[in-house]
PDB file of C-alpha atoms in Angstrom:
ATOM      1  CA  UNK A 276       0.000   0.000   0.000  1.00 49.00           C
ATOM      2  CA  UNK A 277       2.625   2.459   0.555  1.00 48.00           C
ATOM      3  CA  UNK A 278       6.530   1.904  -1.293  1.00 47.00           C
ATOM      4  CA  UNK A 279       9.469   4.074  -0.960  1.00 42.00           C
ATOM      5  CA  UNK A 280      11.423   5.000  -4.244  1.00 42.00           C
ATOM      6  CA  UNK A 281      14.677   7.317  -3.920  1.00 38.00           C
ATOM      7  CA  UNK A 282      14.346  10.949  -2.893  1.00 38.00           C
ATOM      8  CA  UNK A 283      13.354  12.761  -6.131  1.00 38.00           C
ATOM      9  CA  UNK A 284      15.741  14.959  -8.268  1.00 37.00           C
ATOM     10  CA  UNK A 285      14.932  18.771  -9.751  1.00 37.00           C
ATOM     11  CA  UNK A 286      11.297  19.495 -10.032  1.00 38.00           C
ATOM     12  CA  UNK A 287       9.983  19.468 -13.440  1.00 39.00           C
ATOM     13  CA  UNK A 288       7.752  21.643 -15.407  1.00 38.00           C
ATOM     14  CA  UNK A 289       4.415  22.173 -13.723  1.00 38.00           C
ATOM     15  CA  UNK A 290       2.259  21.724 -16.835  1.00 39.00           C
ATOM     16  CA  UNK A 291      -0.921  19.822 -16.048  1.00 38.00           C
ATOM     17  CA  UNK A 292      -2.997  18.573 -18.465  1.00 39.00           C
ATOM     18  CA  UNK A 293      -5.994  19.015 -16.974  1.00 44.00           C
ATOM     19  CA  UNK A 294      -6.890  21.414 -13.991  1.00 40.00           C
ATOM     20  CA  UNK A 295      -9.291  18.999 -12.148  1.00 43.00           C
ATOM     21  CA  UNK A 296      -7.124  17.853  -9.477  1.00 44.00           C
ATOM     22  CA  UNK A 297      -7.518  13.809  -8.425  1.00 45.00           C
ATOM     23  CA  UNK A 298     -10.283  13.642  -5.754  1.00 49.00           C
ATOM     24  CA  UNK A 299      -9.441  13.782  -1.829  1.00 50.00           C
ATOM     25  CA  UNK A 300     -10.537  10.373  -0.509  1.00 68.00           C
ATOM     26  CA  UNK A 301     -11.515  10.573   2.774  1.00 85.00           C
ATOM     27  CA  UNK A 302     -11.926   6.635   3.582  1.00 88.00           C
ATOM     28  CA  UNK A 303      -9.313   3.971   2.154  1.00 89.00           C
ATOM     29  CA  UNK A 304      -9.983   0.798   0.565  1.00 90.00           C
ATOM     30  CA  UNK A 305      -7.934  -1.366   2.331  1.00 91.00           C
ATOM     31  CA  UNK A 306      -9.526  -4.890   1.136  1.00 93.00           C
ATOM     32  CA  UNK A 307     -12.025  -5.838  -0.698  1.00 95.00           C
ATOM     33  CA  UNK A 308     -14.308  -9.015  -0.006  1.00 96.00           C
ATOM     34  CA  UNK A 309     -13.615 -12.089  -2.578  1.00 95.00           C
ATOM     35  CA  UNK A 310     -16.018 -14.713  -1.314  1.00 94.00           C
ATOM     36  CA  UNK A 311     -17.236 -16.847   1.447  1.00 95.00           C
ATOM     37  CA  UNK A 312     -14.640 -19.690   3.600  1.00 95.00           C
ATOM     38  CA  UNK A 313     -16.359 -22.284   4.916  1.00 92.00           C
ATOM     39  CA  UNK A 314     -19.662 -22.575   6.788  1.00 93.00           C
ATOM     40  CA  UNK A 315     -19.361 -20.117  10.047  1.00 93.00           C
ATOM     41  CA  UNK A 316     -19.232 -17.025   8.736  1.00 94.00           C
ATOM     42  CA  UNK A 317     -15.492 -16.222   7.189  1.00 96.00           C
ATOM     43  CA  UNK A 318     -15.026 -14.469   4.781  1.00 96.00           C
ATOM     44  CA  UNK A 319     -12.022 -14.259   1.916  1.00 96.00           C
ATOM     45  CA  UNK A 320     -10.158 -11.356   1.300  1.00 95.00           C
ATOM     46  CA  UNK A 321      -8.070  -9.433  -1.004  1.00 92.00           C
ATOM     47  CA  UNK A 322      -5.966  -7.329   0.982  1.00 90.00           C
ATOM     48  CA  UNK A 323      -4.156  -4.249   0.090  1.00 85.00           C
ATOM     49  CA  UNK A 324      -2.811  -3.309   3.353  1.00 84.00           C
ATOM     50  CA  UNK A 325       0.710  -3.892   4.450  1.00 82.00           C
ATOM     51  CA  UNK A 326      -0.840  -4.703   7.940  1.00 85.00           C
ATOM     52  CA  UNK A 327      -4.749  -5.298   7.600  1.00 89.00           C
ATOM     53  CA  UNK A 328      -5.296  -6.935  11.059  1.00 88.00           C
ATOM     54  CA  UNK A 329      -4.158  -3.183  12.927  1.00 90.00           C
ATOM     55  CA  UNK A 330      -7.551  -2.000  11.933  1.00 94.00           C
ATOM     56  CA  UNK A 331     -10.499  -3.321  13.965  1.00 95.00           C
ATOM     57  CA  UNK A 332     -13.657  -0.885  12.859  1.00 95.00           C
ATOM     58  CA  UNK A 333     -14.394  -1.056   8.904  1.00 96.00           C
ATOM     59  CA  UNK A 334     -16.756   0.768   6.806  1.00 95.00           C
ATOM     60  CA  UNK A 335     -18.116   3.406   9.458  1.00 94.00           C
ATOM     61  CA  UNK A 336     -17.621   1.086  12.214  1.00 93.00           C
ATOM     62  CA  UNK A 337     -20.366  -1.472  10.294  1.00 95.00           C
ATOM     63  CA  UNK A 338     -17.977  -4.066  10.525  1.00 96.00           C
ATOM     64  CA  UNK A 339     -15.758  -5.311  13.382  1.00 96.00           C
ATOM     65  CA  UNK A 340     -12.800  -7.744  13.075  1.00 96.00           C
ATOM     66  CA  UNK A 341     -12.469 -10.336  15.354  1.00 96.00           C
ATOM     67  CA  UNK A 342      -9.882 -12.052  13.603  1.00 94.00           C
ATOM     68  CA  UNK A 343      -7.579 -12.249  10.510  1.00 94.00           C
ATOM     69  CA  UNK A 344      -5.494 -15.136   9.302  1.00 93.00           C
ATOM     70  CA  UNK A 345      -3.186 -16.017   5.951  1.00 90.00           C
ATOM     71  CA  UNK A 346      -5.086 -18.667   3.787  1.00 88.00           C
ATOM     72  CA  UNK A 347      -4.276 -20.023   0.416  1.00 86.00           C
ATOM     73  CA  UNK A 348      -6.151 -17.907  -1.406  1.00 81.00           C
ATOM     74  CA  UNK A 349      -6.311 -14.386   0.808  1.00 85.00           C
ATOM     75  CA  UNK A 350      -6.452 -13.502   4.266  1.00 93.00           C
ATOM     76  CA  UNK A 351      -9.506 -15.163   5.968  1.00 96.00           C
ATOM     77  CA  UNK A 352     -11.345 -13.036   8.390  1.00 96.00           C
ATOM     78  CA  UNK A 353     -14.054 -13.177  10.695  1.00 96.00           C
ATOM     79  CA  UNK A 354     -16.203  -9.976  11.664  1.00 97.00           C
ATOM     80  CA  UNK A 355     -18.502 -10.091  14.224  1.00 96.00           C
ATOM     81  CA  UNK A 356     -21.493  -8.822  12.117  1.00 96.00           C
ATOM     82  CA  UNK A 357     -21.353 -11.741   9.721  1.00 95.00           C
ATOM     83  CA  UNK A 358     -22.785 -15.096  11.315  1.00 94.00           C
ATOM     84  CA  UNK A 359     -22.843 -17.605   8.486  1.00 95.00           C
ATOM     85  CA  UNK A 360     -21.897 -18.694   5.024  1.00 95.00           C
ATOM     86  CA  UNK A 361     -25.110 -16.992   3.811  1.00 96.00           C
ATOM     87  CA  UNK A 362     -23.800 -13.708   5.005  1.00 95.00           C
ATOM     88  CA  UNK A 363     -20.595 -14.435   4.429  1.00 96.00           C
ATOM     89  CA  UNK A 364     -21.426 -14.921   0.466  1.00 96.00           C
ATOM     90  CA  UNK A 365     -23.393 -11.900   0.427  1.00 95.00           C
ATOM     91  CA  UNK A 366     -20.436 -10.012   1.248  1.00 95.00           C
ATOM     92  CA  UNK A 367     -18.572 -10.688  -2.252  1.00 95.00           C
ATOM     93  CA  UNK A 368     -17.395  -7.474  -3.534  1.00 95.00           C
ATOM     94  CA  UNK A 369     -17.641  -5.090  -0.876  1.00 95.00           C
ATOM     95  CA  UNK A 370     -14.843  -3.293  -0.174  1.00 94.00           C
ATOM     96  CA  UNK A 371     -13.542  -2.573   3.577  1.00 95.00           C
ATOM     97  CA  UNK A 372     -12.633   0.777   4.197  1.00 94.00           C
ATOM     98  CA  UNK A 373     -11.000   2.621   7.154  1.00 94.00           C
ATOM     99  CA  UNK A 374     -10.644   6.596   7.843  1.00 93.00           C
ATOM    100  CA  UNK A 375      -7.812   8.284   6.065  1.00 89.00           C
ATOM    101  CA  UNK A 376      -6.769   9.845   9.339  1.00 89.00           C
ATOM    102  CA  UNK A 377      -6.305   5.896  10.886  1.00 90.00           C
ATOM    103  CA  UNK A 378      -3.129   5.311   8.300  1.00 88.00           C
ATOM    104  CA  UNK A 379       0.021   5.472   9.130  1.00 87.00           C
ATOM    105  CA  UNK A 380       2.410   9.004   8.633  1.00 86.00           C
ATOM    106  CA  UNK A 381       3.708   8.765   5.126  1.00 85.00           C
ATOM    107  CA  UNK A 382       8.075   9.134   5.212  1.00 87.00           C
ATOM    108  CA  UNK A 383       9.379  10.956   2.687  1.00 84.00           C
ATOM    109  CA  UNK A 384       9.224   9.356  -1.166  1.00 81.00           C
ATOM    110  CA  UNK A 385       6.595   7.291   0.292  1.00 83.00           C
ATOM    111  CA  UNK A 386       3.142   6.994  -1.263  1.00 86.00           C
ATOM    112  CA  UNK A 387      -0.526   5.510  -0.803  1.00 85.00           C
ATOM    113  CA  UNK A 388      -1.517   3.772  -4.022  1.00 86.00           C
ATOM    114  CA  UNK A 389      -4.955   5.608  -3.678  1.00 85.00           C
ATOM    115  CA  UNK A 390      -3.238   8.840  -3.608  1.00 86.00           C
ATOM    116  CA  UNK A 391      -1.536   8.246  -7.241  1.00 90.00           C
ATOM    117  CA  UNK A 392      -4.755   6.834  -9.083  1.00 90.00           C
ATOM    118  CA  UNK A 393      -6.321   9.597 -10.600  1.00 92.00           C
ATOM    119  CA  UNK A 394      -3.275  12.287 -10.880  1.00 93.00           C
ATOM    120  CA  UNK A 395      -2.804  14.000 -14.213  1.00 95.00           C
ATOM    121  CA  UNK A 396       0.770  12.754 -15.773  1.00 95.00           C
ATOM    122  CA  UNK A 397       3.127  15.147 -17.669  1.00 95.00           C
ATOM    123  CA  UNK A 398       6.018  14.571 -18.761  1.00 93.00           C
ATOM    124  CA  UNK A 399       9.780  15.994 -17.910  1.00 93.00           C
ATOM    125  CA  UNK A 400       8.779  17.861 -21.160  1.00 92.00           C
ATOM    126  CA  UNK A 401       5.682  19.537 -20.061  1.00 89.00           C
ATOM    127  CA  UNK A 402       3.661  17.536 -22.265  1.00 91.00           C
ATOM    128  CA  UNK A 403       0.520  16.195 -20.896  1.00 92.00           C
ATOM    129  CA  UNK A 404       0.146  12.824 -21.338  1.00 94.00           C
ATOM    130  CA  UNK A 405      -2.853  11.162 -19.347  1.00 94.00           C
ATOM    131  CA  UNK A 406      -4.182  10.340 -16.097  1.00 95.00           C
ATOM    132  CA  UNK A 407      -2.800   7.468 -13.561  1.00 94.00           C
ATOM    133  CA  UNK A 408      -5.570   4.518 -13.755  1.00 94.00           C
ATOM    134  CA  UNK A 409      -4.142   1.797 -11.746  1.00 92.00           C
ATOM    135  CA  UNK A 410      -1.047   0.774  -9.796  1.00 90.00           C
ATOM    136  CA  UNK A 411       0.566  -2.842 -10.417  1.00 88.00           C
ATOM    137  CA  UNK A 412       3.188  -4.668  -8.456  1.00 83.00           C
ATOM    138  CA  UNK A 413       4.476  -8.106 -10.201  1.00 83.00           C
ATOM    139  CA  UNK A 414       7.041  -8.630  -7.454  1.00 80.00           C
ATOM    140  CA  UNK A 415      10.060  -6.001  -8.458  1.00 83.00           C
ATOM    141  CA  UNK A 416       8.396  -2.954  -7.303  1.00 87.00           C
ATOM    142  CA  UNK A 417       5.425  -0.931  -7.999  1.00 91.00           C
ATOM    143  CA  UNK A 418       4.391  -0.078 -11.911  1.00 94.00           C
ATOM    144  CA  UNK A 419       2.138   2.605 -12.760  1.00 94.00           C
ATOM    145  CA  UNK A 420      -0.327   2.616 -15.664  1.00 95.00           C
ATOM    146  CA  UNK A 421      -1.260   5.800 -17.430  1.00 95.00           C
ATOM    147  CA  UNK A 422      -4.234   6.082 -19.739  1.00 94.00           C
ATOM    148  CA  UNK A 423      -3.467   8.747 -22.228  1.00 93.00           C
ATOM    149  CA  UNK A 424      -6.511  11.130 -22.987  1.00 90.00           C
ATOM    150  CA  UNK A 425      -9.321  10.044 -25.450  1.00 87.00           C
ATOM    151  CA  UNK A 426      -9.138  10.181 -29.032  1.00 86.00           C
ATOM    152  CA  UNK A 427     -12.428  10.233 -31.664  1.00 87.00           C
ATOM    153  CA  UNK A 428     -14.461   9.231 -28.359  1.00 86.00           C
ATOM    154  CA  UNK A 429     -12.501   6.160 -28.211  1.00 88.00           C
ATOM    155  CA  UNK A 430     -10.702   5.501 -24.862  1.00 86.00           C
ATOM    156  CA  UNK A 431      -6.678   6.412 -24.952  1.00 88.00           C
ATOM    157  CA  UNK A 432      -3.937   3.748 -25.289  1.00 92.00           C
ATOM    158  CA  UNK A 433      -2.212   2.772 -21.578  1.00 93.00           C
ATOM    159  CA  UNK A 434       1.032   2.406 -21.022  1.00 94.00           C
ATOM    160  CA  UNK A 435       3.032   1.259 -17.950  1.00 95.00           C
ATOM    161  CA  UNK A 436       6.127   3.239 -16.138  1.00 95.00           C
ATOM    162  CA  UNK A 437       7.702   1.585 -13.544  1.00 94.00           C
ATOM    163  CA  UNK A 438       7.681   3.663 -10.237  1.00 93.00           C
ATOM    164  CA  UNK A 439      11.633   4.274  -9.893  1.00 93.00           C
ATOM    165  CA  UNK A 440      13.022   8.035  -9.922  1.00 92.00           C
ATOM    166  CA  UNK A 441      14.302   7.426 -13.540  1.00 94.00           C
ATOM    167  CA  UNK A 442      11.273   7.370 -15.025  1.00 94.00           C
ATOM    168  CA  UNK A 443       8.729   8.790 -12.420  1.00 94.00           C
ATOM    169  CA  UNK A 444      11.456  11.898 -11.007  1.00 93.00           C
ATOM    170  CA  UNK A 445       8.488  13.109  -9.078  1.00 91.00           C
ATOM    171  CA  UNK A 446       4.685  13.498  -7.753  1.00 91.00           C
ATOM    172  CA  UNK A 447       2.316  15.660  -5.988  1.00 88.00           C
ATOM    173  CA  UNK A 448      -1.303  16.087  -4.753  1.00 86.00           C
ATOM    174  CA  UNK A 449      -1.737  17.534  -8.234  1.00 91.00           C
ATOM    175  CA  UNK A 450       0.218  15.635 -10.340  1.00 93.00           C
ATOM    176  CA  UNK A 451       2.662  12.659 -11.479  1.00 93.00           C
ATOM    177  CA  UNK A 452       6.158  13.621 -13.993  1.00 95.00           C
ATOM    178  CA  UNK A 453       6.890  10.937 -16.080  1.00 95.00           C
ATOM    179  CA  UNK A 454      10.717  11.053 -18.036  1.00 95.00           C
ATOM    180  CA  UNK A 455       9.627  12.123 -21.437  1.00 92.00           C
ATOM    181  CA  UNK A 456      11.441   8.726 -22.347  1.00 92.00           C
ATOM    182  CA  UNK A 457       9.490   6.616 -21.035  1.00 91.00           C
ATOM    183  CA  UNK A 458       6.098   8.181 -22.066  1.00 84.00           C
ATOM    184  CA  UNK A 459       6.916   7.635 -26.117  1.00 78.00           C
ATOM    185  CA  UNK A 460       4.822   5.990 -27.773  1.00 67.00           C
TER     186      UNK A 460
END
């Protein structure tokens, strides 16, 4: 959920390409429910916390964890609201979410993934070149992937970047620069 890449170099031109800032979320996803385990009442997740079981209150304090353990497909929980497989299948989908205020302080060059999604990307060059549309990590680190705007009402093409300081130098609340070589086409 959070990374650390190097401390970023010179700032880059401030071009945006579009002057709707990414919205402020409030609450943070930080799983999202994938089905039912067994017959008392777990439930399968798909985590996207570095520490899920710290948080005990979920979704406006609907849901309460009693417990949290590793399975084979997810983290299996068990929340107090949820008393059988029934209820534990009519979960699917929904997502957990905690206050933004409960997360840990961010160190510097460290991120939230739900911070990036949504920023407009420019490059070193000023050139705006999309919007940030999901985050990927396939084991060396994270990679972001940038939609670039829409062409003939058609959606834009996406390319990936991986999130090192030679190709992402920096990133704000308003923004993400991409190196102008890695945003070619």
């Amino acid at each position: 959920m959070k990374a650390s890449p190097p401390k970023t170099p010179q700032k880059a031109p401030t071009t945006a390409p579009d002057p709707t800032p990414a919205p402020r979320r409030d609450k943070v996803t930080l799983a999202v429910v994938i089905g039912a385990h067994g017959i008392g009442g777990e439930v399968r997740l798909k985590v996207f916390a570095e520490n899920f079981s710290a948080y005990k209150s979920f979704n406006d304090s609907a849901l309460s964890l009693k417990s949290a353990r590793a399975g084979n497909n997810g983290t299996i929980a068990r929340f107090a609201e949820v008393a059988d497989r029934n209820a534990a299948e009519a979960m699917r989908g929904t997502e957990l979410t905690v206050p933004r205020s409960s997360l840990p302080p961010l160190e510097d060059g460290e991120y939230y993934h739900t911070d990036l999604i949504g920023l407009a990307a420019v490059s070193t060059d000023g050139e705006a070149i999309g919007r940030v549309v999901a985050i990927d990590n396939f084991g060396a680190g994270d990679v972001i992937e940038i939609e670039r705007p829409a062409v003939d009402e058609k959606p834009g093409k996406r390319f990936m970047v991986p999130m090192r300081v030679e190709a992402v130098p920096e990133w704000d609340s308003e923004r993400l620069v991409v190196e102008a070589s890695f945003a070619t086409d």
